[in-house]
Amino acid sequence: MASSAHSQDAAPLTWRQVYILPTRYGGGLCLLLAAILLGAINYDNALAYLLCFLLGGLLLVTLIHTCHNLQGLALSGVTDKPAFAGTPANFVVHVSSDALRPRYSVTLARLSPARRAWWRRNHLDAVIEVPILKPLSAVALRVPTTRRGPLTLGRLHIESCFPLGLVRAWAYFDSSAHTIVYPRPAGTLPLPHHLAEGEEKGLGQTPGQDDFVNLDPYRPGDPLRAIHWPATARQDALVVKKFHSGSVEIQLRWSATHALSDSEARISQLTQWALSAERLGLCYSLELPTQSLPTGQGRTHCEKVLTLLAYYDSLV
Amino acid sequence: MTVSSDPITIGKTPITPEHGWWCLAGLGSALAPHAMRFAPPMWICFIALALWRMLGAYGVLPLPIRTHRLLWWLKQGLALATFGGIYLTHHGQIGRDAGVSLLSTLVGLKFLELERTRDFYVLTFLAYFLVLTNFFYAQSVPSAFYLLAVVTVITGGLIRFNTPRDQVTTGACLRLAARMMLQATPVMVTAFLLFPRIPGPLWGLPQDAFTHTTGLSDHMTLGEITRLGLSDEIAFQVEFDGAPPRAADRYWRGPVLWDTDGRSWHTHDFGSRVPNHPVRRLGVTYRYALLLEPTNERWLLGLDTVTDVGDNGHLGPDQTLWAPQPVKKQIRYALGSTLAVALNELSDAEYAAALALPPHAHPKTRALAESWQRSGGDPAASVTGALDFLRDNGFVYTLLPPAPIGDPIDDFLFRSRAGFCEHFAASFVVLMRSAGVPARVVTGYQGGDFNEISGHFVIRQRDAHAWAEVYLPRQGWTRVDPTSVVAPGRLSLGINAIADPRTALPMIEHNADALRAWREATDLWDAVNYQWSRWVLGYSGQRQLALIQHLGFQTANLQVLALSLLLSVCGIVGLMGIATLRSRAPTDPLVRHYALFCRKLARIGLPRAPQEGALAYAQRIIAIRPDLMDPVNYITRLYATLRYGNTRIAADLLESAVKRFRPRRVPPRLNRA
């Protein structure tokens, strides 16, 4: 599917935009420091005092180091790729830096829209840990999708506990990047008959099975019966037979899915058909109660059909 | 470079064998000094558990994880057994030693179950705590620096745990740890100086809270000072305010021994019956500060005779200086002493104690002294007679006298005639008492080495000495050192000059240059240790008060200290933060040129909002100022092309365009239209 780029040359993060708090291990160290301090006071032991203050100083210095690890990073752009509902949408996030030093152990995630109480950690999805972030890096976020329609990336959460794991620094990037989530291809209804040959061909026979062309890897939407089982067994991956059937034309009609009661299931079925038709090299048109697309073929046409299906509001 | 991976939970690093080694390095090096202090079972147990875990990490041995029932129960049993063993070894006393043993075992068992991220942190914190336990045993300069290195290793382990293994080397982890500790030093020093010192222990200290000390005790058994005679350990160190007294006058007074059973000598408790006697000063008063190593005894040492005590303790009737409580840790106190004093008063109780001898002891000695008494009876003559007797009868000063046969005093005076200060002092006092002259034994130290580097005196255990005091009718108590009659060098040259040279290194014994170099090196080492004791170990509430007053505050109460501590720590961290985190000019020339473009626009009141993209910014500018459309569009497009086209070839185009760009605040009249 087509990917698009969102240029987003935001200013680099300054320390004012970086939040910082101790982790639970940082809290553990504070308890340890309290114990050492008690020992130092009780035994009046100068070196115990020094150890306590050295570790305390280390904790304070870590604040600076951890903040420094995020400071200067900027979101320079996002490339998105549409996805089918149920499969993760890939957003490639380009992170630039105002300095050449690498950043270590950075975690990038998408801030889930679900709100949480302020003392709870943010709810994150598409979490990815980047061991080393070079000055110009691209990080692929796999955002889980459940529903069709538009998907905005929204707020990105970037955090790091480097170098001691005792404090966590985090910051947000606001991104306007968005992508389309196509409906989930599903449904068991056979592809509608093509117009040219009328009713002669039975339901069991899918149009375009005449001229076998080659074997292709399985893609969502391919009909089960197109799978070439012997080749699949040999290659450890699903393989489908591809046919060529000239300019056979079919109509994908909303009314043809009347057997399915649920409108989402009908959309899924239409998606499945559209993908199968595209796969089989047919010409197809889409007819929805409110909108329709003329007959066409090819990637662009398929994307138009899928986009229409993705945005279709069945309640209208 | 595109990084992509499947979603994983944040902050869960899998434990690798390398993490195990780092953990072990920290724990092992923190425990190593304890290995010398405890019985082998303790560290053998730790090594065995560590070995088990590391072999398990490589899959050689099965680990006692929860699912492995048998081994898991074995581990629990092992834990119980070691706890029981420690309980029995320390006879049920949970003090310092038992605590440390228990902790070491716990650490070994915890290391065995290093499985998750949390375990790694817990072990790291335990390693830091083990470093602390070392300070309850040793606070010397070498051990402090060793443990500093241990803390670096432990911190390096934390860094290793939080950095990608294939990108950052072990050396880099340790260097970063060292750098961070260096950066933490200002905070450490400030907090050390300003943290309010709360006096006294918060709760009862265990019996074994302090290391066993060697040194003088409140009793003397003939032959016992030999143990000290060969010890190079420092007893105390002294810094004089002005010129120090001569070596022969440097008698450091310790406990005074009155009571004897014929073999050993003890202090006498006069209770409150005997008041302090007035002391008349006959000479100049020396002022000095004395840094005393822990003795676990209540008496303090001072230059004979102490006349100004201050609030460091109180003087007993026999001029012994007593501290309020036993000296459990190094203390520093200032005193004034006068070499020549008149102590003329003697109470009845003291008179009786100063003449008491056990019945039927030392018959030959008594017979000799009684013969002097019969011939003259003058106390001064008896003193002279006794000293003449010691000088003229071939007495030998040796630190290794033969074991006494029968009555020790009679044996020394009439048979072996070989001994050291305590033999001479005790025999002399017995002679005096037998002759009817009140006498007592004084123990302490004599002499001391001058350290050229820091200008202070070091008095070691081998400088321990015993001498006598006799009460003469007109002079009062008078010091008589019978040892000086036999070994005059003992006083002027110090004990090294006459003792066996076994303590010196044999290969440099006859090489004057090497000997001098050796001496200078030891002087330097002593000086370092002295300053360490003075400024680090001996930093007390008093010193803190002086520092605060020096800084200009009137009082050093809790509020002043807490406030100044808070402000200075915040200041230090704030300054370091500013130095590190203030925004610098970007290193990328493209970004730098573009930043200049943004600054120029900000100057005319159109700043770029944070998070605003370059294109969005350009659109906004053009909407507000259509007259700037061409240059803004050109620069922005050039910048975007260069930046995302990932090419640097035309960076100078952007540079010149930004240089030419001179927006003005007020739009000029559009005369071209």
mmCIF file with all atom_site columns, C-alpha atoms in Angstrom, chain B residues 16-83:
data_model
loop_
_atom_site.group_PDB
_atom_site.id
_atom_site.type_symbol
_atom_site.label_atom_id
_atom_site.label_alt_id
_atom_site.label_comp_id
_atom_site.label_asym_id
_atom_site.label_entity_id
_atom_site.label_seq_id
_atom_site.pdbx_PDB_ins_code
_atom_site.Cartn_x
_atom_site.Cartn_y
_atom_site.Cartn_z
_atom_site.occupancy
_atom_site.B_iso_or_equiv
_atom_site.pdbx_formal_charge
_atom_site.auth_seq_id
_atom_site.auth_comp_id
_atom_site.auth_asym_id
_atom_site.auth_atom_id
_atom_site.pdbx_PDB_model_num
ATOM 1  C CA . THR B 1 16 ? 22.556 -12.358 30.821 1.00 0.00 ? 16 THR B CA 1
ATOM 2  C CA . PRO B 1 17 ? 25.659 -14.078 32.199 1.00 0.00 ? 17 PRO B CA 1
ATOM 3  C CA . GLU B 1 18 ? 27.499 -10.792 31.685 1.00 0.00 ? 18 GLU B CA 1
ATOM 4  C CA . HIS B 1 19 ? 25.133 -9.084  34.126 1.00 0.00 ? 19 HIS B CA 1
ATOM 5  C CA . GLY B 1 20 ? 25.895 -11.908 36.531 1.00 0.00 ? 20 GLY B CA 1
ATOM 6  C CA . TRP B 1 21 ? 29.625 -11.221 36.259 1.00 0.00 ? 21 TRP B CA 1
ATOM 7  C CA . TRP B 1 22 ? 29.119 -7.511  36.862 1.00 0.00 ? 22 TRP B CA 1
ATOM 8  C CA . CYS B 1 23 ? 27.021 -8.244  39.921 1.00 0.00 ? 23 CYS B CA 1
ATOM 9  C CA . LEU B 1 24 ? 29.604 -10.682 41.169 1.00 0.00 ? 24 LEU B CA 1
ATOM 10 C CA . ALA B 1 25 ? 32.433 -8.199  40.611 1.00 0.00 ? 25 ALA B CA 1
ATOM 11 C CA . GLY B 1 26 ? 30.680 -5.601  42.765 1.00 0.00 ? 26 GLY B CA 1
ATOM 12 C CA . LEU B 1 27 ? 29.620 -7.997  45.516 1.00 0.00 ? 27 LEU B CA 1
ATOM 13 C CA . GLY B 1 28 ? 32.895 -9.907  45.568 1.00 0.00 ? 28 GLY B CA 1
ATOM 14 C CA . SER B 1 29 ? 35.107 -6.843  45.764 1.00 0.00 ? 29 SER B CA 1
ATOM 15 C CA . ALA B 1 30 ? 32.886 -5.348  48.486 1.00 0.00 ? 30 ALA B CA 1
ATOM 16 C CA . LEU B 1 31 ? 33.099 -8.604  50.448 1.00 0.00 ? 31 LEU B CA 1
ATOM 17 C CA . ALA B 1 32 ? 36.809 -9.260  49.870 1.00 0.00 ? 32 ALA B CA 1
ATOM 18 C CA . PRO B 1 33 ? 38.093 -7.196  52.835 1.00 0.00 ? 33 PRO B CA 1
ATOM 19 C CA . HIS B 1 34 ? 35.688 -9.117  55.096 1.00 0.00 ? 34 HIS B CA 1
ATOM 20 C CA . ALA B 1 35 ? 37.237 -12.391 53.975 1.00 0.00 ? 35 ALA B CA 1
ATOM 21 C CA . MET B 1 36 ? 40.283 -11.508 56.076 1.00 0.00 ? 36 MET B CA 1
ATOM 22 C CA . ARG B 1 37 ? 38.109 -10.743 59.090 1.00 0.00 ? 37 ARG B CA 1
ATOM 23 C CA . PHE B 1 38 ? 35.887 -13.788 59.151 1.00 0.00 ? 38 PHE B CA 1
ATOM 24 C CA . ALA B 1 39 ? 36.305 -17.495 59.347 1.00 0.00 ? 39 ALA B CA 1
ATOM 25 C CA . PRO B 1 40 ? 36.675 -19.358 56.033 1.00 0.00 ? 40 PRO B CA 1
ATOM 26 C CA . PRO B 1 41 ? 33.161 -20.941 56.137 1.00 0.00 ? 41 PRO B CA 1
ATOM 27 C CA . MET B 1 42 ? 31.617 -17.539 55.479 1.00 0.00 ? 42 MET B CA 1
ATOM 28 C CA . TRP B 1 43 ? 33.440 -16.774 52.277 1.00 0.00 ? 43 TRP B CA 1
ATOM 29 C CA . ILE B 1 44 ? 33.606 -20.378 51.128 1.00 0.00 ? 44 ILE B CA 1
ATOM 30 C CA . CYS B 1 45 ? 29.815 -20.373 51.355 1.00 0.00 ? 45 CYS B CA 1
ATOM 31 C CA . PHE B 1 46 ? 29.623 -17.195 49.284 1.00 0.00 ? 46 PHE B CA 1
ATOM 32 C CA . ILE B 1 47 ? 32.050 -18.495 46.650 1.00 0.00 ? 47 ILE B CA 1
ATOM 33 C CA . ALA B 1 48 ? 30.131 -21.761 46.379 1.00 0.00 ? 48 ALA B CA 1
ATOM 34 C CA . LEU B 1 49 ? 26.801 -19.975 45.868 1.00 0.00 ? 49 LEU B CA 1
ATOM 35 C CA . ALA B 1 50 ? 28.332 -17.574 43.335 1.00 0.00 ? 50 ALA B CA 1
ATOM 36 C CA . LEU B 1 51 ? 29.913 -20.474 41.457 1.00 0.00 ? 51 LEU B CA 1
ATOM 37 C CA . TRP B 1 52 ? 26.586 -22.284 41.382 1.00 0.00 ? 52 TRP B CA 1
ATOM 38 C CA . ARG B 1 53 ? 24.838 -19.235 39.914 1.00 0.00 ? 53 ARG B CA 1
ATOM 39 C CA . MET B 1 54 ? 27.501 -18.577 37.286 1.00 0.00 ? 54 MET B CA 1
ATOM 40 C CA . LEU B 1 55 ? 27.668 -22.211 36.216 1.00 0.00 ? 55 LEU B CA 1
ATOM 41 C CA . GLY B 1 56 ? 23.894 -22.130 36.064 1.00 0.00 ? 56 GLY B CA 1
ATOM 42 C CA . ALA B 1 57 ? 24.045 -19.057 33.846 1.00 0.00 ? 57 ALA B CA 1
ATOM 43 C CA . TYR B 1 58 ? 26.032 -21.077 31.312 1.00 0.00 ? 58 TYR B CA 1
ATOM 44 C CA . GLY B 1 59 ? 23.711 -24.022 31.643 1.00 0.00 ? 59 GLY B CA 1
ATOM 45 C CA . VAL B 1 60 ? 26.257 -26.284 33.298 1.00 0.00 ? 60 VAL B CA 1
ATOM 46 C CA . LEU B 1 61 ? 24.291 -26.692 36.521 1.00 0.00 ? 61 LEU B CA 1
ATOM 47 C CA . PRO B 1 62 ? 20.563 -26.466 37.125 1.00 0.00 ? 62 PRO B CA 1
ATOM 48 C CA . LEU B 1 63 ? 19.521 -23.410 39.122 1.00 0.00 ? 63 LEU B CA 1
ATOM 49 C CA . PRO B 1 64 ? 17.155 -23.580 42.114 1.00 0.00 ? 64 PRO B CA 1
ATOM 50 C CA . ILE B 1 65 ? 14.318 -21.810 40.355 1.00 0.00 ? 65 ILE B CA 1
ATOM 51 C CA . ARG B 1 66 ? 10.849 -22.152 41.771 1.00 0.00 ? 66 ARG B CA 1
ATOM 52 C CA . THR B 1 67 ? 9.860  -24.808 39.277 1.00 0.00 ? 67 THR B CA 1
ATOM 53 C CA . HIS B 1 68 ? 12.808 -26.990 40.217 1.00 0.00 ? 68 HIS B CA 1
ATOM 54 C CA . ARG B 1 69 ? 11.308 -28.235 43.487 1.00 0.00 ? 69 ARG B CA 1
ATOM 55 C CA . LEU B 1 70 ? 14.214 -30.261 44.812 1.00 0.00 ? 70 LEU B CA 1
ATOM 56 C CA . LEU B 1 71 ? 16.898 -27.632 44.279 1.00 0.00 ? 71 LEU B CA 1
ATOM 57 C CA . TRP B 1 72 ? 14.562 -24.920 45.532 1.00 0.00 ? 72 TRP B CA 1
ATOM 58 C CA . TRP B 1 73 ? 14.100 -26.761 48.807 1.00 0.00 ? 73 TRP B CA 1
ATOM 59 C CA . LEU B 1 74 ? 17.851 -27.376 48.941 1.00 0.00 ? 74 LEU B CA 1
ATOM 60 C CA . LYS B 1 75 ? 18.400 -23.640 48.717 1.00 0.00 ? 75 LYS B CA 1
ATOM 61 C CA . GLN B 1 76 ? 15.913 -22.959 51.513 1.00 0.00 ? 76 GLN B CA 1
ATOM 62 C CA . GLY B 1 77 ? 17.602 -25.586 53.645 1.00 0.00 ? 77 GLY B CA 1
ATOM 63 C CA . LEU B 1 78 ? 21.002 -24.051 52.918 1.00 0.00 ? 78 LEU B CA 1
ATOM 64 C CA . ALA B 1 79 ? 19.705 -20.663 54.022 1.00 0.00 ? 79 ALA B CA 1
ATOM 65 C CA . LEU B 1 80 ? 18.410 -22.057 57.309 1.00 0.00 ? 80 LEU B CA 1
ATOM 66 C CA . ALA B 1 81 ? 21.621 -23.967 57.904 1.00 0.00 ? 81 ALA B CA 1
ATOM 67 C CA . THR B 1 82 ? 23.844 -20.924 57.394 1.00 0.00 ? 82 THR B CA 1
ATOM 68 C CA . PHE B 1 83 ? 21.638 -18.759 59.618 1.00 0.00 ? 83 PHE B CA 1
#
